[in-house]
């Protein structure tokens, strides 16, 4: 082993007589780096978890891209448009749907909502995975009533459950004796629950054939065409391609544009929280300046002896610089262990609960990424090296003739 690393390691261990105070200082320095690195890694894993869970819910609830007209006119040949769109590079599937406002009523309650008519086999979203009660079935029951899937909050407001009969109204303008709303009864076949109130409160899925009758929109007319993209990373690219190919008055809207406020909230967390927590690492790293300086004061006689034995300034500087880096490595390893332990505990027992109405989930999600560990480790070691350089430089400049008798 190189003598500089050997001495730095011996000094780090500090098992000589009278080194209790120095050992305590080093323990505090290691703890500071450990807490700072662990805090940053945990914060990053929670932020990534939030982003992943919410994006998964949004992408599971909505369709990737929708195409409609600027004037809210129907798509008169939606079947032809849907077939044409399937040949666009990157498009996995397309479906013409009916999407409009309406009102839904049970015996005692009524609520406004959006009614979406989709294929009986299902739409292009993954809303099936969020069915909490009942089943995803838009077909008629034994009494001949078509099925409907509604959100959990809407079901709670209507006091509805699977099997309940609900009445849907298609309202266009002010109801008058000459403008009566179309009416259709459905039975609640399933209730979905995403945890996001604005999703669970505003949507009712029904068979597109019944939606056409309700909104008086005969085939092949539709209000929009929904698209599913094969690669989620290509949503914006496919949307730009569609915008170039589709003439006026068609326009495209991606799921990121439709729910831009939620995605902006996610991005705000990812940008600010790690910056705030990173200050902990900076403070902990620069605490090493005081720690290594104390080490230098405690080892002044050793420095004098090393210099009289032929050690040059560079070697002495390297010894204390390495010792500071060892402190950083020890703290970093402990911090990584603490962050991984937190991940296992939170993922298994969910010890940090969250109010779902505010955070859209019941427990803090954690999703560690290997890149974060590499980045945090690199930054921590660089900061520890920079913080150790000044006291190491002080040690190298000590005069051996004056320090051999230090303390006499």
XYZ file of C-alpha atoms in Angstrom:
408
model
C 0.000 0.000 0.000
C 1.257 3.503 -0.810
C 2.578 5.142 2.383
C 0.309 8.214 1.851
C -2.803 6.022 1.783
C -1.462 3.988 4.712
C -0.931 7.041 6.909
C -4.233 8.628 5.836
C -6.081 5.446 6.799
C -4.244 5.217 10.150
C -5.073 8.840 10.907
C -8.687 8.255 9.939
C -8.963 5.337 12.356
C -7.427 7.532 15.095
C -6.999 4.843 17.760
C -4.129 6.539 19.562
C -4.312 7.661 23.182
C -6.036 11.006 23.659
C -7.770 10.921 20.299
C -11.324 10.722 21.693
C -12.169 14.303 20.772
C -10.689 13.921 17.291
C -12.666 10.699 16.805
C -15.850 12.488 17.817
C -15.163 15.260 15.286
C -14.608 12.696 12.536
C -17.791 10.840 13.467
C -19.758 14.070 13.203
C -18.181 14.809 9.811
C -19.014 11.316 8.537
C -22.556 11.636 9.908
C -23.008 15.001 8.196
C -22.010 13.590 4.814
C -24.144 10.489 5.404
C -27.260 12.450 6.321
C -26.772 14.898 3.464
C -26.268 12.227 0.799
C -29.050 10.027 2.173
C -31.437 12.986 2.298
C -30.707 13.891 -1.314
C -31.029 10.303 -2.550
C -34.308 9.807 -0.666
C -35.678 13.115 -1.946
C -34.758 12.225 -5.526
C -36.328 8.754 -5.235
C -39.571 10.234 -3.857
C -39.695 12.910 -6.569
C -39.124 10.278 -9.253
C -41.774 8.115 -7.599
C -44.297 10.971 -7.628
C -43.558 11.705 -11.270
C -43.784 8.061 -12.307
C -47.002 7.264 -10.420
C -48.861 10.391 -11.542
C -47.739 10.036 -15.147
C -48.794 6.388 -15.070
C -52.233 7.398 -13.791
C -52.653 10.159 -16.369
C -51.469 7.993 -19.257
C -53.679 5.173 -18.011
C -56.735 7.412 -17.726
C -56.496 9.419 -20.943
C -55.613 8.750 -24.550
C -52.249 9.830 -25.906
C -53.507 12.096 -28.707
C -56.976 13.289 -29.695
C -58.025 14.892 -32.985
C -61.036 17.190 -33.293
C -62.035 20.408 -35.075
C -61.531 24.029 -34.064
C -65.215 24.915 -34.486
C -66.468 21.973 -32.399
C -68.172 20.633 -35.495
C -68.421 16.846 -35.679
C -66.023 14.765 -37.739
C -68.389 13.787 -40.544
C -66.247 10.913 -41.860
C -64.572 9.806 -38.673
C -64.304 6.214 -39.930
C -62.207 7.277 -42.924
C -60.049 9.537 -40.744
C -59.458 6.764 -38.185
C -58.313 4.348 -40.915
C -56.025 6.980 -42.426
C -54.431 7.754 -39.065
C -53.503 4.121 -38.432
C -50.992 4.365 -41.299
C -49.173 7.317 -39.700
C -45.715 6.241 -38.420
C -45.767 5.813 -34.642
C -49.555 5.390 -34.318
C -50.489 2.079 -32.700
C -54.303 2.324 -32.884
C -57.109 4.817 -33.489
C -60.762 4.985 -32.508
C -63.608 7.388 -33.273
C -65.468 8.392 -30.107
C -68.348 10.569 -28.949
C -67.357 12.978 -26.193
C -69.723 15.630 -24.885
C -71.203 17.172 -21.769
C -74.312 15.814 -20.173
C -76.040 15.214 -16.887
C -76.485 11.963 -15.006
C -79.085 11.303 -12.345
C -80.022 8.686 -9.803
C -83.196 8.655 -7.775
C -82.050 11.314 -5.311
C -79.040 13.051 -6.863
C -77.927 14.601 -10.148
C -74.469 15.624 -11.377
C -72.983 17.181 -14.487
C -70.361 15.081 -16.234
C -68.714 14.242 -19.535
C -70.145 11.265 -21.372
C -67.759 9.383 -23.630
C -68.978 6.824 -26.130
C -66.334 4.228 -27.010
C -66.231 0.785 -28.591
C -68.007 -1.808 -26.506
C -64.750 -3.708 -26.078
C -63.163 -0.620 -24.550
C -61.399 2.611 -25.405
C -57.691 3.186 -26.020
C -56.851 4.031 -22.410
C -55.855 1.658 -19.601
C -58.743 2.621 -17.365
C -59.579 -1.062 -16.861
C -56.684 -1.363 -14.428
C -58.339 1.208 -12.150
C -61.686 -0.591 -11.799
C -62.300 -0.774 -8.059
C -65.869 -2.128 -7.920
C -67.760 -4.174 -10.480
C -66.280 -4.798 -13.920
C -65.526 -3.014 -17.180
C -68.581 -4.027 -19.228
C -70.470 -1.651 -21.524
C -72.863 -4.282 -22.809
C -76.524 -4.615 -21.758
C -77.533 -6.496 -18.625
C -80.400 -9.014 -18.298
C -82.950 -6.199 -18.295
C -81.476 -4.785 -21.504
C -79.968 -1.663 -19.922
C -76.550 -0.807 -21.401
C -73.595 -0.686 -19.039
C -71.697 2.389 -17.918
C -68.383 2.839 -16.143
C -68.130 5.896 -13.886
C -65.547 7.430 -11.559
C -65.451 6.785 -7.829
C -66.151 10.387 -6.842
C -69.039 10.660 -9.287
C -70.434 7.400 -7.914
C -70.123 8.758 -4.374
C -71.899 11.995 -5.308
C -74.697 10.028 -6.952
C -74.807 7.399 -4.190
C -74.436 4.800 -6.949
C -72.830 1.362 -6.872
C -72.473 -1.503 -9.358
C -75.965 -2.469 -10.451
C -77.501 0.967 -9.818
C -79.686 2.419 -12.549
C -78.712 5.913 -13.700
C -80.322 8.233 -16.217
C -78.198 10.285 -18.637
C -79.382 13.501 -20.278
C -77.830 15.080 -23.357
C -78.454 18.794 -22.898
C -77.874 21.188 -25.796
C -78.646 24.789 -24.984
C -81.456 25.884 -22.717
C -84.086 23.134 -22.247
C -87.523 24.243 -23.522
C -90.664 22.430 -24.644
C -89.177 22.578 -28.143
C -85.681 21.583 -27.028
C -86.120 18.586 -24.785
C -82.987 16.667 -23.800
C -82.389 13.151 -25.055
C -82.633 10.587 -22.276
C -81.039 7.143 -21.886
C -80.903 4.853 -18.888
C -77.822 2.815 -18.017
C -76.787 0.432 -15.286
C -73.516 0.996 -13.461
C -71.318 -1.962 -14.373
C -68.046 -0.706 -12.928
C -66.478 2.087 -10.876
C -62.914 3.196 -11.514
C -60.664 4.926 -9.000
C -57.445 6.712 -9.985
C -57.122 8.822 -6.840
C -57.159 12.046 -8.898
C -60.435 13.818 -8.164
C -60.650 15.658 -11.463
C -60.524 12.272 -13.217
C -62.836 10.374 -10.877
C -65.521 13.060 -11.000
C -66.027 13.966 -14.650
C -66.246 10.908 -16.877
C -68.854 8.313 -17.753
C -67.930 5.651 -20.316
C -70.732 4.079 -22.390
C -71.108 2.124 -25.611
C -70.607 4.435 -28.598
C -73.855 3.226 -30.238
C -75.911 4.425 -27.263
C -73.908 7.672 -27.107
C -74.794 8.324 -30.762
C -78.480 7.998 -29.966
C -78.147 10.140 -26.870
C -76.392 12.993 -28.707
C -78.219 12.474 -32.035
C -75.028 11.849 -33.944
C -75.520 9.108 -36.565
C -72.530 7.160 -37.896
C -69.970 7.762 -39.215
C -69.969 11.089 -37.349
C -67.935 11.499 -34.164
C -66.713 14.341 -31.995
C -63.077 13.235 -31.989
C -60.665 10.470 -32.914
C -58.438 9.090 -30.158
C -54.970 7.763 -30.902
C -52.673 5.448 -29.013
C -48.941 5.823 -29.701
C -46.645 2.808 -29.757
C -43.803 4.608 -27.933
C -44.724 7.015 -25.136
C -41.532 8.990 -25.733
C -42.752 9.725 -29.281
C -46.080 11.356 -28.359
C -44.926 14.900 -29.090
C -43.155 13.825 -32.277
C -46.225 11.981 -33.604
C -48.443 14.940 -32.717
C -46.194 17.301 -34.674
C -46.297 14.928 -37.655
C -50.101 14.814 -37.502
C -50.323 18.603 -37.329
C -48.314 18.818 -40.543
C -50.413 16.234 -42.388
C -53.931 17.131 -41.275
C -55.529 20.167 -42.959
C -57.631 22.850 -41.330
C -59.969 22.640 -39.360
C -58.445 19.535 -37.710
C -56.169 20.024 -34.727
C -54.326 17.657 -32.419
C -54.016 17.718 -28.650
C -51.602 15.529 -26.703
C -52.234 14.225 -23.220
C -49.428 16.492 -21.988
C -51.237 19.542 -23.350
C -54.593 18.417 -21.977
C -53.243 18.037 -18.442
C -50.426 20.579 -18.601
C -51.156 21.942 -15.110
C -50.513 18.557 -13.479
C -47.348 17.967 -15.491
C -46.162 21.488 -14.620
C -46.638 20.648 -10.928
C -44.555 17.486 -11.385
C -41.775 19.376 -13.157
C -41.737 22.030 -10.437
C -41.078 19.364 -7.807
C -38.320 17.751 -9.844
C -36.587 21.093 -10.341
C -36.796 22.612 -6.854
C -36.778 19.862 -4.228
C -33.403 18.311 -5.201
C -31.842 21.793 -5.285
C -33.028 22.559 -1.764
C -31.935 19.199 -0.363
C -28.555 19.439 -2.155
C -27.628 22.288 0.183
C -27.372 19.648 2.939
C -24.527 17.944 1.095
C -22.739 21.235 0.490
C -22.945 22.179 4.178
C -21.826 18.707 5.271
C -18.914 18.676 2.832
C -17.621 22.054 3.895
C -17.796 20.982 7.523
C -14.791 18.897 6.538
C -12.706 22.081 6.440
C -12.957 22.412 10.199
C -12.579 18.665 10.725
C -9.412 18.312 8.650
C -7.965 21.487 10.179
C -8.365 19.940 13.629
C -6.707 16.802 12.292
C -3.795 18.942 11.095
C -3.451 20.613 14.514
C -3.495 17.217 16.225
C -0.836 15.844 13.855
C 1.596 18.789 13.733
C 4.424 16.850 15.366
C 3.830 13.978 12.952
C 4.035 16.445 10.076
C 7.362 17.747 11.344
C 8.742 14.214 11.714
C 7.553 13.257 8.217
C 9.250 16.301 6.708
C 12.527 15.674 8.509
C 12.406 12.100 7.167
C 12.202 13.438 3.619
C 8.483 13.805 2.896
C 7.879 16.767 0.619
C 4.992 19.251 0.733
C 3.056 17.373 -1.955
C 3.137 14.117 0.030
C 1.957 15.790 3.251
C -0.795 17.586 1.374
C -1.867 14.308 -0.222
C -2.078 12.524 3.160
C -4.628 14.952 4.604
C -6.442 15.321 1.310
C -6.865 11.535 1.167
C -8.020 11.490 4.790
C -10.747 14.011 3.952
C -11.794 11.929 0.955
C -11.941 8.805 3.152
C -14.294 10.686 5.484
C -16.443 11.530 2.444
C -16.418 7.931 1.183
C -17.395 6.573 4.597
C -20.256 9.060 4.904
C -21.370 8.407 1.336
C -21.484 4.622 1.823
C -23.542 5.032 4.992
C -25.852 7.481 3.178
C -26.391 5.032 0.301
C -27.177 2.257 2.784
C -29.671 4.478 4.621
C -31.405 5.472 1.376
C -31.703 1.830 0.237
C -33.009 0.824 3.672
C -35.618 3.588 3.449
C -36.653 2.349 -0.001
C -37.188 -1.211 1.267
C -39.076 -0.074 4.376
C -41.325 2.399 2.523
C -42.009 0.011 -0.338
C -42.879 -2.834 2.044
C -44.704 -1.127 4.898
C -45.513 2.360 3.513
C -44.550 4.093 6.748
C -45.111 7.567 5.229
C -48.832 7.916 4.374
C -50.210 10.777 2.288
C -53.674 12.355 1.999
C -54.945 11.111 -1.353
C -57.077 14.181 -2.008
C -53.934 16.347 -2.031
C -51.247 14.071 -3.471
C -53.302 11.626 -5.596
C -51.851 8.617 -3.758
C -52.087 7.096 -0.295
C -48.370 6.695 0.462
C -45.128 8.368 -0.581
C -43.800 6.493 -3.619
C -40.107 5.698 -3.951
C -38.291 4.947 -7.189
C -34.490 5.007 -6.863
C -32.479 5.314 -10.065
C -28.895 4.198 -10.526
C -28.022 7.474 -12.276
C -28.932 9.386 -9.097
C -26.541 7.245 -7.059
C -23.737 7.875 -9.555
C -24.456 11.615 -9.701
C -24.779 12.102 -5.926
C -21.665 10.016 -5.246
C -19.612 11.978 -7.766
C -20.761 15.379 -6.495
C -20.265 14.388 -2.855
C -16.708 13.155 -3.395
C -15.790 16.240 -5.431
C -17.138 18.546 -2.709
C -15.315 16.571 -0.005
C -12.073 16.785 -1.964
C -12.481 20.537 -2.455
C -13.317 21.034 1.217
C -10.237 19.028 2.277
C -7.832 20.821 -0.053
C -7.469 24.025 2.022
C -6.525 22.391 5.362
C -4.302 19.890 3.501
C -2.489 22.848 1.920
C -2.056 24.404 5.382
C -0.518 21.152 6.616
C 1.924 21.043 3.714
C 3.211 24.558 4.432
C 4.066 23.932 8.107
C 7.735 24.450 8.996
C 9.229 21.195 10.329
C 11.703 23.001 12.612
C 8.903 24.793 14.441
C 6.411 21.953 14.690
C 8.667 19.172 16.031
C 8.633 20.913 19.432
C 4.955 21.921 19.205
C 3.223 21.594 22.556
C 6.439 21.560 24.627
